[in-house]
CSV table of C-alpha atoms and ligand atoms in Angstrom, one decimal:
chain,number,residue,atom,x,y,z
Q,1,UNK,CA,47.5,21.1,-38.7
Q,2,UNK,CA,51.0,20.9,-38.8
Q,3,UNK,CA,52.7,17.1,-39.1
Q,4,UNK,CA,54.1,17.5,-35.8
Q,5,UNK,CA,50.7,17.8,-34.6
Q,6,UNK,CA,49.5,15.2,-36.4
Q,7,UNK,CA,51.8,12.9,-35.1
Q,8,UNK,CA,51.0,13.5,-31.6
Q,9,UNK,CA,47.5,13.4,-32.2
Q,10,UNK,CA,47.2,10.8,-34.7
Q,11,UNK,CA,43.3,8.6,-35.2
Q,12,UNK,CA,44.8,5.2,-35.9
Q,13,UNK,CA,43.8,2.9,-33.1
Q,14,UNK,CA,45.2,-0.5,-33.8
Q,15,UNK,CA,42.7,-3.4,-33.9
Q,16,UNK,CA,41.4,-4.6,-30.4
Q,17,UNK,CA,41.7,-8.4,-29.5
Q,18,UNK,CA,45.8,-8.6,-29.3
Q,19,UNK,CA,46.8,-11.4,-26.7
Q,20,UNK,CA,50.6,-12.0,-26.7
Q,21,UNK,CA,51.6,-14.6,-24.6
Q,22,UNK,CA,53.7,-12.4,-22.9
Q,23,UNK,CA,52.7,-8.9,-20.4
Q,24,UNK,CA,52.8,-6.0,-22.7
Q,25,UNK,CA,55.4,-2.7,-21.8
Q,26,UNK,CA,53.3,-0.4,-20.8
Q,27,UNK,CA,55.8,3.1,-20.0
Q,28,UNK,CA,54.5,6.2,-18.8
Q,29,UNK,CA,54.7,9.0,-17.0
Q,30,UNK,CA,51.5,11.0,-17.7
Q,31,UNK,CA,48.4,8.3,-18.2
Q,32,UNK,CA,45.4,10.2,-19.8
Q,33,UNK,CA,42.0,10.4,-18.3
Q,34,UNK,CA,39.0,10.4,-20.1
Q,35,UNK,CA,37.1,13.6,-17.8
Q,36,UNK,CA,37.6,15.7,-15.2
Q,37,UNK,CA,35.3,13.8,-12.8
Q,38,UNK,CA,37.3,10.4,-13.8
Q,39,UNK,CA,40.7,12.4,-12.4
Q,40,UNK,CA,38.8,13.0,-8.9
Q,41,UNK,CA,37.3,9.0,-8.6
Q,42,UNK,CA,41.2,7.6,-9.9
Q,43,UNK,CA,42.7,5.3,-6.9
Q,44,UNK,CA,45.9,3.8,-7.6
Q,45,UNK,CA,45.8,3.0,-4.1
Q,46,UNK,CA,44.1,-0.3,-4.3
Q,47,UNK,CA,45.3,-0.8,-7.4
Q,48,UNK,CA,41.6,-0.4,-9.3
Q,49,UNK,CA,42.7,2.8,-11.7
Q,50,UNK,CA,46.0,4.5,-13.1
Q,51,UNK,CA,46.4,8.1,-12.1
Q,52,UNK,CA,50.7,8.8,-13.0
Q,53,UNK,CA,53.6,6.7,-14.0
Q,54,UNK,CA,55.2,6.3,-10.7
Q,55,UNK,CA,52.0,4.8,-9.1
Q,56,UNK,CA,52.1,1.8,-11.4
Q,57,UNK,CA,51.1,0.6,-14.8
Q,58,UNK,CA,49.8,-2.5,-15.9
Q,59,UNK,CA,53.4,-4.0,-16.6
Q,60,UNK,CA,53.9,-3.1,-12.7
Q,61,UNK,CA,50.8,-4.1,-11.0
Q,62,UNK,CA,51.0,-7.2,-12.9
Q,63,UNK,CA,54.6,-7.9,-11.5
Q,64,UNK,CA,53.3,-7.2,-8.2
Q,65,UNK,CA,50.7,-9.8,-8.2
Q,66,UNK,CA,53.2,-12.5,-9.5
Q,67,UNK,CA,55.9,-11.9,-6.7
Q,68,UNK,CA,53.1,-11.5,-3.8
Q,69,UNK,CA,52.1,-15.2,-5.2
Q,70,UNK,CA,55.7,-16.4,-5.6
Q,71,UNK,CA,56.0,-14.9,-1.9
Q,72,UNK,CA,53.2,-16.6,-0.5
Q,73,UNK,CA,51.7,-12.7,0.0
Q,74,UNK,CA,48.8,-10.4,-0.1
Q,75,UNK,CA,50.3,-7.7,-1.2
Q,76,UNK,CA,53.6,-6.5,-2.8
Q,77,UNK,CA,55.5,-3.0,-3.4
Q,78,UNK,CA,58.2,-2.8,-5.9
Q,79,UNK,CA,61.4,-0.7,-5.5
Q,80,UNK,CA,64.4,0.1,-7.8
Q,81,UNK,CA,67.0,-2.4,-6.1
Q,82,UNK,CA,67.1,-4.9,-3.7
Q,83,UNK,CA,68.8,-2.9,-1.4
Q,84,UNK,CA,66.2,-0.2,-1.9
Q,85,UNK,CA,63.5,-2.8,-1.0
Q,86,UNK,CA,65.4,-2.7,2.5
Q,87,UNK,CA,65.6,0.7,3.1
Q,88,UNK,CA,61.9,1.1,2.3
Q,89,UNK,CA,60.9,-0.9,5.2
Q,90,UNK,CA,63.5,1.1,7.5
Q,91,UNK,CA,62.0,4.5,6.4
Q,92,UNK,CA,58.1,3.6,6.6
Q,93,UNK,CA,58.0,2.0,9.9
Q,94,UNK,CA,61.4,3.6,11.9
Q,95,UNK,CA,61.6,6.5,13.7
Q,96,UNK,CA,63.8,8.9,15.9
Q,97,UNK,CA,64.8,7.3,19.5
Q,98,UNK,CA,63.9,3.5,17.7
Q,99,UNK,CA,66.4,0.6,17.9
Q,100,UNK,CA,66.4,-1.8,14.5
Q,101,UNK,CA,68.0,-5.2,14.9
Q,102,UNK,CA,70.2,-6.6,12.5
Q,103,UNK,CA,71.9,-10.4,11.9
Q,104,UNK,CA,75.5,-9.8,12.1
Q,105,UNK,CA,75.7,-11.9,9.1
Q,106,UNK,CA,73.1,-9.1,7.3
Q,107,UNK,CA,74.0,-8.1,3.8
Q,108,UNK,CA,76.2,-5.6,4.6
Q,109,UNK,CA,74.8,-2.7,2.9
Q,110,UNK,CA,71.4,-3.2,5.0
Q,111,UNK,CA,74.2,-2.3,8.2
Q,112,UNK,CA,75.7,0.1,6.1
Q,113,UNK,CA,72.3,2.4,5.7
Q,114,UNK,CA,71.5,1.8,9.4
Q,115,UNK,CA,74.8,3.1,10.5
Q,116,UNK,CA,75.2,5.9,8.1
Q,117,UNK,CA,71.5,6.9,7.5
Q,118,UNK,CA,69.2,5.8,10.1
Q,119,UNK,CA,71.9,7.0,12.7
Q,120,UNK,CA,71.7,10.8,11.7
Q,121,UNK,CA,67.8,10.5,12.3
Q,122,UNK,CA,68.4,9.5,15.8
Q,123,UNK,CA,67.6,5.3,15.0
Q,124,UNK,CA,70.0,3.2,16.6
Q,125,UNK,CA,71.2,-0.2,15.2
Q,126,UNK,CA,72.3,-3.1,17.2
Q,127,UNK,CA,73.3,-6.5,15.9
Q,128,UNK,CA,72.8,-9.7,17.2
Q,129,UNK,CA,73.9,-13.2,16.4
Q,130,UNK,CA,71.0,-14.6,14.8
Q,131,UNK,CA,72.1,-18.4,15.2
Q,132,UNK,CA,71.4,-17.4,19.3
Q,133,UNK,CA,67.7,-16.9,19.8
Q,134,UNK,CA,69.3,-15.8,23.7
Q,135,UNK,CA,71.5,-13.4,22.1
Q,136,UNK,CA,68.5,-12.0,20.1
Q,137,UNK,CA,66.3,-11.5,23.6
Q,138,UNK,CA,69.1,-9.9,24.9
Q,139,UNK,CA,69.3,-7.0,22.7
Q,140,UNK,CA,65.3,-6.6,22.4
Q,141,UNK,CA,64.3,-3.6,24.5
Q,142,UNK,CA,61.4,-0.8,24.9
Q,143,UNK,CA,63.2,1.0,22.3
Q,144,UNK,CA,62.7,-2.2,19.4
Q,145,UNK,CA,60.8,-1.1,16.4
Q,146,UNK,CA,61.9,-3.5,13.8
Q,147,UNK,CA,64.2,-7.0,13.7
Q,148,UNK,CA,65.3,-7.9,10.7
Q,149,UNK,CA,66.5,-11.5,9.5
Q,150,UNK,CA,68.0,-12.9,6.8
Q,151,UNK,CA,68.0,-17.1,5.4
Q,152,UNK,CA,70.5,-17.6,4.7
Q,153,UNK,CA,72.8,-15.4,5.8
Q,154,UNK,CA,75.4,-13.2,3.2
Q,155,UNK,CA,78.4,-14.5,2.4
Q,156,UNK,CA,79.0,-16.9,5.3
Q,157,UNK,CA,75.0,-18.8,5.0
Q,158,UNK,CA,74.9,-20.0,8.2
Q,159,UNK,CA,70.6,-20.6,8.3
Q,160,UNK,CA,68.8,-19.7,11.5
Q,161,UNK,CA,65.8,-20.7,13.1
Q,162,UNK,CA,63.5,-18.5,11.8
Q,163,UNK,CA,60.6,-19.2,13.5
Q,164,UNK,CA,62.3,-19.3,17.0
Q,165,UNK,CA,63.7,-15.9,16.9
Q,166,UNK,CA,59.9,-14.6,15.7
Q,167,UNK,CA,58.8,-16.6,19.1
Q,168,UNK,CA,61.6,-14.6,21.2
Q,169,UNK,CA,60.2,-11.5,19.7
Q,170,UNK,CA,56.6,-12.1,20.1
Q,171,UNK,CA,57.4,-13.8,23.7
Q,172,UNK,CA,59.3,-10.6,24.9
Q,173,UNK,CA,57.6,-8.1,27.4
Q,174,UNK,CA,58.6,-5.5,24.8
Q,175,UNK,CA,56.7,-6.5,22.0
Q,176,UNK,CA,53.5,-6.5,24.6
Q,177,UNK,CA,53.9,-2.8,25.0
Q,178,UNK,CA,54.5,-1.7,21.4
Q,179,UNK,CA,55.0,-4.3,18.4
Q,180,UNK,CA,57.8,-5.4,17.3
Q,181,UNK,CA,58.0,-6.0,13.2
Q,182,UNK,CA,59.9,-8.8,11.9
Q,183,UNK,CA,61.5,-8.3,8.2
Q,184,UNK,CA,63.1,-10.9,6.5
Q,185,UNK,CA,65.5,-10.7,3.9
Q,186,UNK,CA,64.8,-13.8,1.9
Q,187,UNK,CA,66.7,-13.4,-1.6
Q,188,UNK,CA,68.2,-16.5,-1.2
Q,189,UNK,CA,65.6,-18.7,-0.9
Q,190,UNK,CA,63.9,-17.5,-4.2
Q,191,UNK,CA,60.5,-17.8,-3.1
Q,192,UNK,CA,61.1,-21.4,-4.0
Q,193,UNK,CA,63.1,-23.0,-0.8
Q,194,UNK,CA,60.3,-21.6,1.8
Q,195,UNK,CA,57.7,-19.2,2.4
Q,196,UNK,CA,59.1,-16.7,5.0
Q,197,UNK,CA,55.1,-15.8,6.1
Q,198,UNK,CA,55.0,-19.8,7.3
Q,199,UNK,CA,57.3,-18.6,9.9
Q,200,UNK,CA,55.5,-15.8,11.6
Q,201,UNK,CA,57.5,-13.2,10.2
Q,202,UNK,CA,55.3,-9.6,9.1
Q,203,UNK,CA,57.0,-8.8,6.0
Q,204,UNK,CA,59.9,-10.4,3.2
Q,205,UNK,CA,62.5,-8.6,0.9
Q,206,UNK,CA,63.6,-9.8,-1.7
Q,207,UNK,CA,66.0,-8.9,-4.8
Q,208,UNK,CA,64.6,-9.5,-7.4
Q,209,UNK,CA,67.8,-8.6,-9.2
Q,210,UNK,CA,68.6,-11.9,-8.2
Q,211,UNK,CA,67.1,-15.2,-9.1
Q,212,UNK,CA,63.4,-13.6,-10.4
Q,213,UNK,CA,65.9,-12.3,-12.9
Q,214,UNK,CA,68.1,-15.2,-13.5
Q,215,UNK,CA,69.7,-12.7,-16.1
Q,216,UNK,CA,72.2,-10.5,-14.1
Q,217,UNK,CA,70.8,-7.9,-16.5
Q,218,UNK,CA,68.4,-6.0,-14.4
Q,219,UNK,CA,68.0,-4.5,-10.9
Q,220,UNK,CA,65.0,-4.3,-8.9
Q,221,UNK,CA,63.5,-5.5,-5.3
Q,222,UNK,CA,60.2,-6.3,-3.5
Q,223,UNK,CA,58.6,-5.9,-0.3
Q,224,UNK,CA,55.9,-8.0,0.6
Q,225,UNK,CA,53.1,-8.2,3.5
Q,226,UNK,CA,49.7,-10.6,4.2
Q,227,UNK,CA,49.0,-6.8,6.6
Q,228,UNK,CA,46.8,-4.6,4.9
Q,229,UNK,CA,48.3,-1.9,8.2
Q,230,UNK,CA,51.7,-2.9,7.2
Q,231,UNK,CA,50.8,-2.2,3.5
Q,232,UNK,CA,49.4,0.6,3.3
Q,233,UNK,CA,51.9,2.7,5.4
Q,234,UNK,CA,55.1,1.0,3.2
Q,235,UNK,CA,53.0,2.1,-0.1
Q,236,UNK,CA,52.9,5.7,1.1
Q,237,UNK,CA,56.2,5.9,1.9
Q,238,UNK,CA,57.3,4.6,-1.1
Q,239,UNK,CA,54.9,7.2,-2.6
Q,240,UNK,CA,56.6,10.2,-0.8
Q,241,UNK,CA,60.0,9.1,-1.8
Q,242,UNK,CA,58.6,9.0,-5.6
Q,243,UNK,CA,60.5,5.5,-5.6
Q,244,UNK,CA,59.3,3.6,-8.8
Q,245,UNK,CA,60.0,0.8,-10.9
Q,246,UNK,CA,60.3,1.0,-14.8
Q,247,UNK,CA,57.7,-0.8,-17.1
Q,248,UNK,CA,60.5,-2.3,-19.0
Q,249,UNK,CA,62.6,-3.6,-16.2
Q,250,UNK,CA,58.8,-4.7,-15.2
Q,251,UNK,CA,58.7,-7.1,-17.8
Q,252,UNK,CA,62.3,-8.6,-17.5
Q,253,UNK,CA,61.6,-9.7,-14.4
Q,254,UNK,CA,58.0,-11.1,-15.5
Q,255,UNK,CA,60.1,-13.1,-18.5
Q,256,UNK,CA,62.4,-14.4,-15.7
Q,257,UNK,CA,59.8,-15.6,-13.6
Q,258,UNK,CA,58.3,-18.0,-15.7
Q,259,UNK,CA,61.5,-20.4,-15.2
Q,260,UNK,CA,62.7,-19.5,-11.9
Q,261,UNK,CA,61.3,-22.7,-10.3
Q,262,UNK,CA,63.4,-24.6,-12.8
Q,263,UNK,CA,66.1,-22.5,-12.7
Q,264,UNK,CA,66.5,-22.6,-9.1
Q,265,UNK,CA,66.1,-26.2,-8.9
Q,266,UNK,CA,68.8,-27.3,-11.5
Q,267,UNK,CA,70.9,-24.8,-10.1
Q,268,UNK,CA,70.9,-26.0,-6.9
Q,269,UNK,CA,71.3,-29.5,-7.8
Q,270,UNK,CA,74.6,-28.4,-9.5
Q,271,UNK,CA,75.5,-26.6,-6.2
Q,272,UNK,CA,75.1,-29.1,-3.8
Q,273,UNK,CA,77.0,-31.2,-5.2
Q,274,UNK,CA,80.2,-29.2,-6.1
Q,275,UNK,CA,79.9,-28.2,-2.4
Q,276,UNK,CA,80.0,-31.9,-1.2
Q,277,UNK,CA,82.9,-32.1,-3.3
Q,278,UNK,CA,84.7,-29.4,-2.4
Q,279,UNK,CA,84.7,-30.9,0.9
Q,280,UNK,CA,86.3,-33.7,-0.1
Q,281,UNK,CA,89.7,-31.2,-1.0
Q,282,UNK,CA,92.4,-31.5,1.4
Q,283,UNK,CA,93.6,-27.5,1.1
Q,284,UNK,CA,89.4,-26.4,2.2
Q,285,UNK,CA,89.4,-26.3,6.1
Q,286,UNK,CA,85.3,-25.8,5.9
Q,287,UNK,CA,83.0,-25.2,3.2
Q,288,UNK,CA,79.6,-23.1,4.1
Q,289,UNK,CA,76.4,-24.6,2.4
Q,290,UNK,CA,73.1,-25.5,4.2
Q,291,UNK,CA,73.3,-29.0,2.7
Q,292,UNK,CA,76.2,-30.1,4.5
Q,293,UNK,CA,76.1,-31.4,7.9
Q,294,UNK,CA,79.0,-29.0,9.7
Q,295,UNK,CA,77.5,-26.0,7.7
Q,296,UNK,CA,76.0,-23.6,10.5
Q,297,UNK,CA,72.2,-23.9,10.8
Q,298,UNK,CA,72.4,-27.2,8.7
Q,299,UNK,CA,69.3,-28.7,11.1
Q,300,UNK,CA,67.6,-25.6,10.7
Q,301,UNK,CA,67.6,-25.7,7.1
Q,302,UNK,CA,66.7,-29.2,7.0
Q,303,UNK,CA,63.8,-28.9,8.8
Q,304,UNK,CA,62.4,-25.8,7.4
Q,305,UNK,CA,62.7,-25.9,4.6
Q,306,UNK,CA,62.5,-28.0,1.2
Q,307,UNK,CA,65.9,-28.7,1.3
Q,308,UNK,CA,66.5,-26.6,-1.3
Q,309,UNK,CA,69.0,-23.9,-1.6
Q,310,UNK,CA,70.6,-21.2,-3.3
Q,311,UNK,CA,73.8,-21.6,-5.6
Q,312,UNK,CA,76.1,-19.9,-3.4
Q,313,UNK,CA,79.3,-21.8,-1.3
Q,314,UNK,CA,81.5,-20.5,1.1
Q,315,UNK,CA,84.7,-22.2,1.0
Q,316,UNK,CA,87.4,-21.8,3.9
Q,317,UNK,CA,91.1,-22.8,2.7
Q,318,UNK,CA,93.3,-24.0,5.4
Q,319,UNK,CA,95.2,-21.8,7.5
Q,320,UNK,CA,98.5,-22.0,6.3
Q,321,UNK,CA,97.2,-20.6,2.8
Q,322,UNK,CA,97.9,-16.8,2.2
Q,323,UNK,CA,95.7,-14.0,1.2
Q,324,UNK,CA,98.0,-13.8,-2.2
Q,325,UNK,CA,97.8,-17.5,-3.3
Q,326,UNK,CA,93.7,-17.1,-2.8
Q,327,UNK,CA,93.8,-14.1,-4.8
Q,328,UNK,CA,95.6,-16.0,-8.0
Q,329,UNK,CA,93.3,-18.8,-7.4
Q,330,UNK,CA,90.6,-16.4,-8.0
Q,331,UNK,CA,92.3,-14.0,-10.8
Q,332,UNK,CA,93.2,-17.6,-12.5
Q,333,UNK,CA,89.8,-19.4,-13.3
Q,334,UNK,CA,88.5,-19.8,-16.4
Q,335,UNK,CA,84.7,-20.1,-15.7
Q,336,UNK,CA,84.5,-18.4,-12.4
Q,337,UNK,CA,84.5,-14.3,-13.2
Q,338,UNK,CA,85.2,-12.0,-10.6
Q,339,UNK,CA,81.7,-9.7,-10.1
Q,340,UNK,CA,79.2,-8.8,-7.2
Q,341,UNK,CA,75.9,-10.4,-7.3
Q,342,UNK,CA,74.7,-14.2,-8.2
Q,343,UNK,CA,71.8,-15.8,-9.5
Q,344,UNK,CA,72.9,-15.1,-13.2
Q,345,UNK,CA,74.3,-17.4,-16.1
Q,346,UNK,CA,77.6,-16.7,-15.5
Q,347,UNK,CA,79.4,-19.0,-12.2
Q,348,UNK,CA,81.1,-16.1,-10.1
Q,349,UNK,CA,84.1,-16.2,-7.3
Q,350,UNK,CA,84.9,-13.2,-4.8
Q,351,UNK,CA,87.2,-13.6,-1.9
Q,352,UNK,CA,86.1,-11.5,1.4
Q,353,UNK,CA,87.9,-10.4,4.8
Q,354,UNK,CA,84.9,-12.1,6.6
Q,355,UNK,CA,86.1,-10.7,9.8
Q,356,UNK,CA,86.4,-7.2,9.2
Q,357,UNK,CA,82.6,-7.7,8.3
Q,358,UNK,CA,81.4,-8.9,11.7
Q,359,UNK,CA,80.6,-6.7,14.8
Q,360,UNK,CA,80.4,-9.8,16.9
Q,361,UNK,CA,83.1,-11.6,16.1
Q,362,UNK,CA,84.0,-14.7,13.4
Q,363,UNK,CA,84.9,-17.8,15.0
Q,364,UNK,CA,87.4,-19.3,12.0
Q,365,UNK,CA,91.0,-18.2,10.7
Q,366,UNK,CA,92.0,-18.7,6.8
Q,367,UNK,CA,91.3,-17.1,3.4
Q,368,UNK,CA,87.5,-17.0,2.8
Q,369,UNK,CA,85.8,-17.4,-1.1
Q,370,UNK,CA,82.1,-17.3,-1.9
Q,371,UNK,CA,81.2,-19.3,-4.9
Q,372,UNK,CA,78.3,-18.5,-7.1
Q,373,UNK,CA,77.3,-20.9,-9.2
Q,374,UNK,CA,75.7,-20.6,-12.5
Q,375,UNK,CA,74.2,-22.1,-15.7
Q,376,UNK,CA,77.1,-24.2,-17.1
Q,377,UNK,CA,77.9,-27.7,-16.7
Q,378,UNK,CA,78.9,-29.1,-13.5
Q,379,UNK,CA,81.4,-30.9,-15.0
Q,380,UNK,CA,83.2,-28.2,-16.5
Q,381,UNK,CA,83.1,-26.0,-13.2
Q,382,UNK,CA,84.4,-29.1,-11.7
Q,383,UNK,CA,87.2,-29.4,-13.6
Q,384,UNK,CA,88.0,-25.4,-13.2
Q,385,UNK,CA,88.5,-25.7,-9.8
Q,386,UNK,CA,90.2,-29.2,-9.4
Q,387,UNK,CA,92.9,-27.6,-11.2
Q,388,UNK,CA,93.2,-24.5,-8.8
Q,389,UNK,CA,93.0,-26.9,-5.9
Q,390,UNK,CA,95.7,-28.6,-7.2
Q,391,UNK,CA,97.7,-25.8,-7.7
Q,392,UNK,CA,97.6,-24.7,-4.0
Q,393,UNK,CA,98.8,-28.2,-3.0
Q,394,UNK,CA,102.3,-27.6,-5.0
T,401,PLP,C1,71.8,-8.7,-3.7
T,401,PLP,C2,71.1,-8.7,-2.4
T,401,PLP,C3,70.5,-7.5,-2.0
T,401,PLP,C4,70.5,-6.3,-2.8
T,401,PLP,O1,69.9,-6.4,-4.1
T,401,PLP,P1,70.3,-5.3,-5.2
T,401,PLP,O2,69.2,-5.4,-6.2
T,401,PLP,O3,71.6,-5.7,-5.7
T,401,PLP,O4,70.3,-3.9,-4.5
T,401,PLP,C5,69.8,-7.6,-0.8
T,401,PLP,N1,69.9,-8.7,0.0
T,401,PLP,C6,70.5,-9.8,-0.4
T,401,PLP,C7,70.5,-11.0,0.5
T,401,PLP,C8,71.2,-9.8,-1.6
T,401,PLP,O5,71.8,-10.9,-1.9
């Protein structure tokens, strides 16, 4: 036998008994099965054996079982992006001559796939302003498949009433003749501010790129359900697309989940108190954070949820400041980079053109930032922006 050989089939077995503290990598592609008959009994379906790499490992069903507890779930699926966690839930449950509902404050990409992708498949989207549970009944009809929601909303965080919209829904005539599923994208609440499922809703997203992470150094997204129905047809979709999660990845989420409770606690301490601040400046017209009283949804929030929130602020400068000015304000900080995403060490800035977002409409005028606050001091962040504030008032 050649080295080569012996290298692939080598008879070292290390010593049984090794527990590390942490879940162990476990990569594949092909997994090995003992007999023939073994290959015939294998169901990766409920979870009890391994059959191939894309149907989970131990690294991944472990994950699964952490974010279905963080979720407040049954059951979890996990995709290769957060984004991909949304489109999953399109493609299992949508179908030509449906209607999917959308938030007009949705991420955008969620819009993005239903205008682009579900459109050539015949699935119309409409959007609705989810901080109107009227305007929601309105756009319901025989042709509603799927609603989805989002708390809080992207960019602008204005926090709906959840569970009213979910009582329009189950309330409408529509939903009596065919259901009507309920999705919530809930990446800003963490799995720590509230439990979507309280609510009524039938399944959560989530990115877990984003606080489960904590690291900015890894992408991935879940979809959860308590509905073995709902389950079972989002796991063979996910099956037929061959979408799959890495074993690696697996395990940098599982190291970030140990200290997301903490994380998202001290981070939002640090939050709601630059955003009361930033009030308090006399070049901000508004400033968009649950927390705050004029913030839209600020009651629903309160009552909904633990009054926790995410590190994100929206900040709205006064009319009379220009789209350049805002744009050296953001070029010019020291501790706020310029980069897509949150949730990670690193405090983040990004101006948007709110209005060219929104299909229904945005009620303010002036430059628009979102804020993402991360791991440094809030002192020092303070400080950062006192001196841009102060530069706009010269
Ligand atoms: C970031 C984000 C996503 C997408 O997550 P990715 O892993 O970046 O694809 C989806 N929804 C919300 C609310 C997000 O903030």
């Amino acid at each position: 036998m050649k080295k080569q050989t012996q290298l692939i089939h080598h008879d070292y077995q290390p010593p049984q008994g090794f527990e590390s503290m942490s879940v162990p990598v476990c990569q594949a592609s092909t997994i090995l099965f003992p007999c023939v008959d073994a290959i015939k009994k294998s169901q990766w379906q409920d979870r009890s054996a391994y059959t191939y790499g894309t149907h989970g490992t131990p690294t991944t069903f472990t994950l699964e079982q952490r974010i279905a507890t963080l979720e407040g779930a049954q059951h979890a699926l996990l995709m290769p992006s957060g984004l991909a966690a949304i489109t999953l839930v399109d493609m299992a449950f949508l179908q030509s001559g449906d209607e999917v509902l959308i938030p007009d404050n949705a991420y955008e990409p969620n819009a993005s796939f239903a205008l682009h992708e579900l459109a050539r498949w015949g699935i119309q989207a409409r959007f609705y302003d989810p901080m109107d549970p009227e305007d929601l009944r309105q756009c319901l009809s025989a042709a509603t498949r799927l609603v989805w929601m989002e708390a809080a909303g992207s960019i602008t965080l204005e926090f709906p009433d959840v569970p009213a919209l979910c009582e329009v829904i189950h309330s409408s005539s529509f939903s009596k003749q065919r259901r009507i599923l309920t999705a919530v994208d809930h990446t800003w609440g963490g799995g720590i501010a509230y439990c979507p499922f309280d609510w009524g809703v039938d399944i959560a997203v989530h990115a877990l790129t984003k606080y489960p992470s904590g690291a900015a150094d890894v992408l991935m997204g879940s979809v959860s359900t308590s509905d073995q129905a709902l389950f079972e047809a989002l796991q063979m979709t996910q099956c037929r697309l061959g979408a799959c999660i890495q074993a690696q990845e697996a395990q940098l989420i599982l190291r970030g989940l140990s200290t997301i409770e903490m994380r998202y606690h001290a981070v939002d301490s640090t939050t709601q108190t630059l955003a009361k601040w930033i009030q308090s400046q006399p070049c901000v017209q508004k400033v968009f954070h649950p927390c705050l009283e004029d913030s839209p949804g600020h009651e629903n929030w309160k009552r909904l949820t633990q009054q926790k929130a995410a590190c994100l602020i929206g900040v709205l400068f006064q009319p009379d400041i220009s789209e350049q000015v805002i744009v050296d304000f953001c070029n010019q900080r020291s501790l706020f980079s310029l980069g897509y995403s949150w949730a990670g060490p690193m405090s983040l800035i990004l101006p948007y053109q709110v209005a060219a977002l929104r299909r229904r409409g945005w009620a303010y005028q002036g430059q628009y930032i979102r804020l993402a606050i991360g791991y440094e001091d809030e002192q020092a962040l303070q400080a950062d922006l006192q001196k841009g504030f102060d530069s706009l008032l010269k």
